[in-house]
Amino acid sequence: MPIYEYQCEGCGHVFESLMFSSEEPSPVCPECGHDGVKKLLSAGAIRPQGIPTGGGGFKPPACKASGG
């Protein structure tokens, strides 16, 4: 069950919501009750290099420093 981050288009309040399925309707703002919210791209949605992808095993990033 992923947690998504939303921003209210009415008052600008940023909040998180636990969503059970992608087909659920967007939540309403807990501050003002406005139902116009947009989903934000949060840091958890970005996978940095070297993090396991679920395909098995950890693959560290390649070393780019030249020896010498």
mmCIF file of N, CA and C in Angstrom:
data_model
loop_
_atom_site.group_PDB
_atom_site.id
_atom_site.type_symbol
_atom_site.label_atom_id
_atom_site.label_comp_id
_atom_site.label_asym_id
_atom_site.label_seq_id
_atom_site.Cartn_x
_atom_site.Cartn_y
_atom_site.Cartn_z
ATOM 1 N N MET A 1 0.843 -1.179 0.000
ATOM 2 C CA MET A 1 0.000 0.000 0.000
ATOM 3 C C MET A 1 0.887 1.240 0.000
ATOM 4 N N PRO A 2 1.020 1.870 -1.138
ATOM 5 C CA PRO A 2 1.883 3.043 -1.226
ATOM 6 C C PRO A 2 1.268 4.283 -0.581
ATOM 7 N N ILE A 3 2.140 5.140 -0.121
ATOM 8 C CA ILE A 3 1.733 6.430 0.421
ATOM 9 C C ILE A 3 2.073 7.476 -0.630
ATOM 10 N N TYR A 4 1.071 8.235 -1.041
ATOM 11 C CA TYR A 4 1.275 9.273 -2.033
ATOM 12 C C TYR A 4 1.220 10.642 -1.373
ATOM 13 N N GLU A 5 1.923 11.589 -1.972
ATOM 14 C CA GLU A 5 1.936 12.962 -1.479
ATOM 15 C C GLU A 5 1.102 13.807 -2.441
ATOM 16 N N TYR A 6 0.218 14.622 -1.881
ATOM 17 C CA TYR A 6 -0.678 15.456 -2.670
ATOM 18 C C TYR A 6 -0.567 16.911 -2.250
ATOM 19 N N GLN A 7 -0.952 17.813 -3.167
ATOM 20 C CA GLN A 7 -1.042 19.236 -2.849
ATOM 21 C C GLN A 7 -2.421 19.720 -3.264
ATOM 22 N N CYS A 8 -3.078 20.422 -2.352
ATOM 23 C CA CYS A 8 -4.412 20.957 -2.606
ATOM 24 C C CYS A 8 -4.307 22.130 -3.587
ATOM 25 N N GLU A 9 -5.158 22.120 -4.607
ATOM 26 C CA GLU A 9 -5.173 23.220 -5.567
ATOM 27 C C GLU A 9 -5.954 24.420 -5.044
ATOM 28 N N GLY A 10 -6.685 24.218 -3.932
ATOM 29 C CA GLY A 10 -7.453 25.308 -3.345
ATOM 30 C C GLY A 10 -6.631 26.145 -2.374
ATOM 31 N N CYS A 11 -6.012 25.476 -1.385
ATOM 32 C CA CYS A 11 -5.288 26.208 -0.343
ATOM 33 C C CYS A 11 -3.776 25.976 -0.374
ATOM 34 N N GLY A 12 -3.297 25.026 -1.184
ATOM 35 C CA GLY A 12 -1.860 24.782 -1.291
ATOM 36 C C GLY A 12 -1.298 23.830 -0.249
ATOM 37 N N HIS A 13 -2.155 23.313 0.639
ATOM 38 C CA HIS A 13 -1.705 22.404 1.698
ATOM 39 C C HIS A 13 -1.143 21.116 1.081
ATOM 40 N N VAL A 14 0.027 20.650 1.584
ATOM 41 C CA VAL A 14 0.649 19.406 1.133
ATOM 42 C C VAL A 14 0.392 18.350 2.201
ATOM 43 N N PHE A 15 -0.069 17.167 1.768
ATOM 44 C CA PHE A 15 -0.379 16.097 2.709
ATOM 45 C C PHE A 15 -0.122 14.747 2.062
ATOM 46 N N GLU A 16 -0.052 13.702 2.889
ATOM 47 C CA GLU A 16 0.156 12.336 2.415
ATOM 48 C C GLU A 16 -1.126 11.545 2.587
ATOM 49 N N SER A 17 -1.311 10.552 1.714
ATOM 50 C CA SER A 17 -2.488 9.702 1.798
ATOM 51 C C SER A 17 -2.105 8.277 1.411
ATOM 52 N N LEU A 18 -2.574 7.317 2.190
ATOM 53 C CA LEU A 18 -2.352 5.905 1.922
ATOM 54 C C LEU A 18 -3.409 5.449 0.926
ATOM 55 N N MET A 19 -2.983 4.971 -0.219
ATOM 56 C CA MET A 19 -3.916 4.554 -1.268
ATOM 57 C C MET A 19 -3.818 3.045 -1.448
ATOM 58 N N PHE A 20 -4.956 2.366 -1.410
ATOM 59 C CA PHE A 20 -4.990 0.914 -1.535
ATOM 60 C C PHE A 20 -4.937 0.454 -2.980
ATOM 61 N N SER A 21 -5.393 1.271 -3.914
ATOM 62 C CA SER A 21 -5.348 0.908 -5.327
ATOM 63 C C SER A 21 -5.291 2.175 -6.163
ATOM 64 N N SER A 22 -4.727 2.036 -7.355
ATOM 65 C CA SER A 22 -4.599 3.211 -8.223
ATOM 66 C C SER A 22 -5.946 3.657 -8.765
ATOM 67 N N GLU A 23 -6.981 2.832 -8.598
ATOM 68 C CA GLU A 23 -8.306 3.173 -9.108
ATOM 69 C C GLU A 23 -9.155 3.934 -8.090
ATOM 70 N N GLU A 24 -8.628 4.129 -6.879
ATOM 71 C CA GLU A 24 -9.362 4.905 -5.882
ATOM 72 C C GLU A 24 -9.415 6.368 -6.309
ATOM 73 N N PRO A 25 -10.493 7.064 -5.975
ATOM 74 C CA PRO A 25 -10.538 8.496 -6.291
ATOM 75 C C PRO A 25 -9.507 9.263 -5.455
ATOM 76 N N SER A 26 -9.063 10.395 -5.975
ATOM 77 C CA SER A 26 -8.108 11.220 -5.231
ATOM 78 C C SER A 26 -8.726 11.663 -3.914
ATOM 79 N N PRO A 27 -7.906 11.796 -2.876
ATOM 80 C CA PRO A 27 -8.438 12.227 -1.582
ATOM 81 C C PRO A 27 -8.831 13.701 -1.597
ATOM 82 N N VAL A 28 -9.531 14.122 -0.559
ATOM 83 C CA VAL A 28 -9.861 15.544 -0.393
ATOM 84 C C VAL A 28 -8.863 16.152 0.587
ATOM 85 N N CYS A 29 -8.664 17.436 0.504
ATOM 86 C CA CYS A 29 -7.729 18.145 1.376
ATOM 87 C C CYS A 29 -8.222 18.090 2.821
ATOM 88 N N PRO A 30 -7.371 17.636 3.751
ATOM 89 C CA PRO A 30 -7.780 17.584 5.146
ATOM 90 C C PRO A 30 -7.884 18.965 5.802
ATOM 91 N N GLU A 31 -7.321 19.988 5.161
ATOM 92 C CA GLU A 31 -7.368 21.346 5.724
ATOM 93 C C GLU A 31 -8.650 22.085 5.334
ATOM 94 N N CYS A 32 -8.962 22.066 4.023
ATOM 95 C CA CYS A 32 -10.096 22.882 3.577
ATOM 96 C C CYS A 32 -11.234 22.059 2.971
ATOM 97 N N GLY A 33 -11.020 20.753 2.738
ATOM 98 C CA GLY A 33 -12.064 19.905 2.184
ATOM 99 C C GLY A 33 -12.203 19.976 0.671
ATOM 100 N N HIS A 34 -11.328 20.728 0.013
ATOM 101 C CA HIS A 34 -11.364 20.867 -1.449
ATOM 102 C C HIS A 34 -11.023 19.521 -2.080
ATOM 103 N N ASP A 35 -11.740 19.142 -3.152
ATOM 104 C CA ASP A 35 -11.470 17.850 -3.767
ATOM 105 C C ASP A 35 -10.525 17.938 -4.966
ATOM 106 N N GLY A 36 -10.055 19.122 -5.288
ATOM 107 C CA GLY A 36 -9.086 19.298 -6.366
ATOM 108 C C GLY A 36 -7.673 19.222 -5.815
ATOM 109 N N VAL A 37 -7.063 18.036 -5.903
ATOM 110 C CA VAL A 37 -5.697 17.853 -5.436
ATOM 111 C C VAL A 37 -4.867 17.254 -6.557
ATOM 112 N N LYS A 38 -3.557 17.528 -6.539
ATOM 113 C CA LYS A 38 -2.672 16.928 -7.533
ATOM 114 C C LYS A 38 -1.624 16.085 -6.828
ATOM 115 N N LYS A 39 -1.283 14.962 -7.450
ATOM 116 C CA LYS A 39 -0.284 14.053 -6.895
ATOM 117 C C LYS A 39 1.102 14.637 -7.172
ATOM 118 N N LEU A 40 1.941 14.666 -6.138
ATOM 119 C CA LEU A 40 3.289 15.198 -6.271
ATOM 120 C C LEU A 40 4.291 14.070 -6.478
ATOM 121 N N LEU A 41 5.394 14.392 -7.103
ATOM 122 C CA LEU A 41 6.490 13.453 -7.253
ATOM 123 C C LEU A 41 7.338 13.567 -5.998
ATOM 124 N N SER A 42 7.354 12.504 -5.205
ATOM 125 C CA SER A 42 8.101 12.548 -3.954
ATOM 126 C C SER A 42 9.442 11.860 -4.115
ATOM 127 N N ALA A 43 10.344 12.058 -3.158
ATOM 128 C CA ALA A 43 11.680 11.474 -3.208
ATOM 129 C C ALA A 43 11.632 9.960 -3.244
ATOM 130 N N GLY A 44 10.627 9.353 -2.640
ATOM 131 C CA GLY A 44 10.510 7.904 -2.637
ATOM 132 C C GLY A 44 10.191 7.325 -4.000
ATOM 133 N N ALA A 45 9.735 8.148 -4.919
ATOM 134 C CA ALA A 45 9.391 7.679 -6.250
ATOM 135 C C ALA A 45 10.605 7.607 -7.166
ATOM 136 N N ILE A 46 11.724 8.133 -6.746
ATOM 137 C CA ILE A 46 12.938 8.164 -7.557
ATOM 138 C C ILE A 46 13.926 7.154 -6.995
ATOM 139 N N ARG A 47 14.419 6.263 -7.851
ATOM 140 C CA ARG A 47 15.344 5.219 -7.413
ATOM 141 C C ARG A 47 16.757 5.591 -7.829
ATOM 142 N N PRO A 48 17.643 5.917 -6.859
ATOM 143 C CA PRO A 48 19.021 6.235 -7.198
ATOM 144 C C PRO A 48 19.782 4.995 -7.671
ATOM 145 N N GLN A 49 20.885 5.200 -8.378
ATOM 146 C CA GLN A 49 21.719 4.083 -8.816
ATOM 147 C C GLN A 49 22.231 3.295 -7.627
ATOM 148 N N GLY A 50 22.316 1.977 -7.794
ATOM 149 C CA GLY A 50 22.871 1.132 -6.750
ATOM 150 C C GLY A 50 21.837 0.567 -5.801
ATOM 151 N N ILE A 51 20.577 0.934 -5.966
ATOM 152 C CA ILE A 51 19.510 0.420 -5.109
ATOM 153 C C ILE A 51 18.917 -0.807 -5.797
ATOM 154 N N PRO A 52 18.663 -1.877 -5.053
ATOM 155 C CA PRO A 52 18.110 -3.087 -5.673
ATOM 156 C C PRO A 52 16.797 -2.792 -6.401
ATOM 157 N N THR A 53 16.615 -3.442 -7.542
ATOM 158 C CA THR A 53 15.426 -3.203 -8.351
ATOM 159 C C THR A 53 14.393 -4.303 -8.212
ATOM 160 N N GLY A 54 14.643 -5.293 -7.397
ATOM 161 C CA GLY A 54 13.702 -6.381 -7.243
ATOM 162 C C GLY A 54 14.014 -7.542 -8.173
ATOM 163 N N GLY A 55 15.023 -7.386 -9.031
ATOM 164 C CA GLY A 55 15.401 -8.434 -9.954
ATOM 165 C C GLY A 55 16.399 -9.396 -9.344
ATOM 166 N N GLY A 56 16.677 -9.242 -8.061
ATOM 167 C CA GLY A 56 17.605 -10.125 -7.370
ATOM 168 C C GLY A 56 18.974 -9.493 -7.225
ATOM 169 N N GLY A 57 19.481 -9.491 -6.038
ATOM 170 C CA GLY A 57 20.849 -9.041 -5.777
ATOM 171 C C GLY A 57 21.048 -7.543 -5.866
ATOM 172 N N PHE A 58 22.024 -7.069 -5.136
ATOM 173 C CA PHE A 58 22.384 -5.659 -5.102
ATOM 174 C C PHE A 58 23.467 -5.400 -6.127
ATOM 175 N N LYS A 59 23.310 -4.387 -6.955
ATOM 176 C CA LYS A 59 24.313 -4.038 -7.940
ATOM 177 C C LYS A 59 24.817 -2.631 -7.643
ATOM 178 N N PRO A 60 26.022 -2.511 -7.090
ATOM 179 C CA PRO A 60 26.537 -1.170 -6.793
ATOM 180 C C PRO A 60 26.849 -0.427 -8.090
ATOM 181 N N PRO A 61 26.828 0.911 -8.035
ATOM 182 C CA PRO A 61 27.150 1.674 -9.235
ATOM 183 C C PRO A 61 28.610 1.437 -9.649
ATOM 184 N N ALA A 62 28.869 1.506 -10.940
ATOM 185 C CA ALA A 62 30.230 1.302 -11.432
ATOM 186 C C ALA A 62 31.124 2.452 -10.997
ATOM 187 N N CYS A 63 32.345 2.132 -10.673
ATOM 188 C CA CYS A 63 33.312 3.147 -10.259
ATOM 189 C C CYS A 63 33.765 3.914 -11.486
ATOM 190 N N LYS A 64 33.647 5.231 -11.435
ATOM 191 C CA LYS A 64 34.002 6.055 -12.569
ATOM 192 C C LYS A 64 35.349 6.740 -12.380
ATOM 193 N N ALA A 65 35.974 6.542 -11.249
ATOM 194 C CA ALA A 65 37.273 7.172 -10.997
ATOM 195 C C ALA A 65 38.358 6.393 -11.717
ATOM 196 N N SER A 66 39.273 7.098 -12.330
ATOM 197 C CA SER A 66 40.365 6.410 -13.017
ATOM 198 C C SER A 66 41.545 6.300 -12.068
ATOM 199 N N GLY A 67 42.125 5.153 -12.040
ATOM 200 C CA GLY A 67 43.287 4.924 -11.162
ATOM 201 C C GLY A 67 44.549 5.461 -11.804
ATOM 202 N N GLY A 68 45.488 5.891 -10.937
ATOM 203 C CA GLY A 68 46.644 6.333 -11.656
ATOM 204 C C GLY A 68 47.648 6.921 -10.860
#
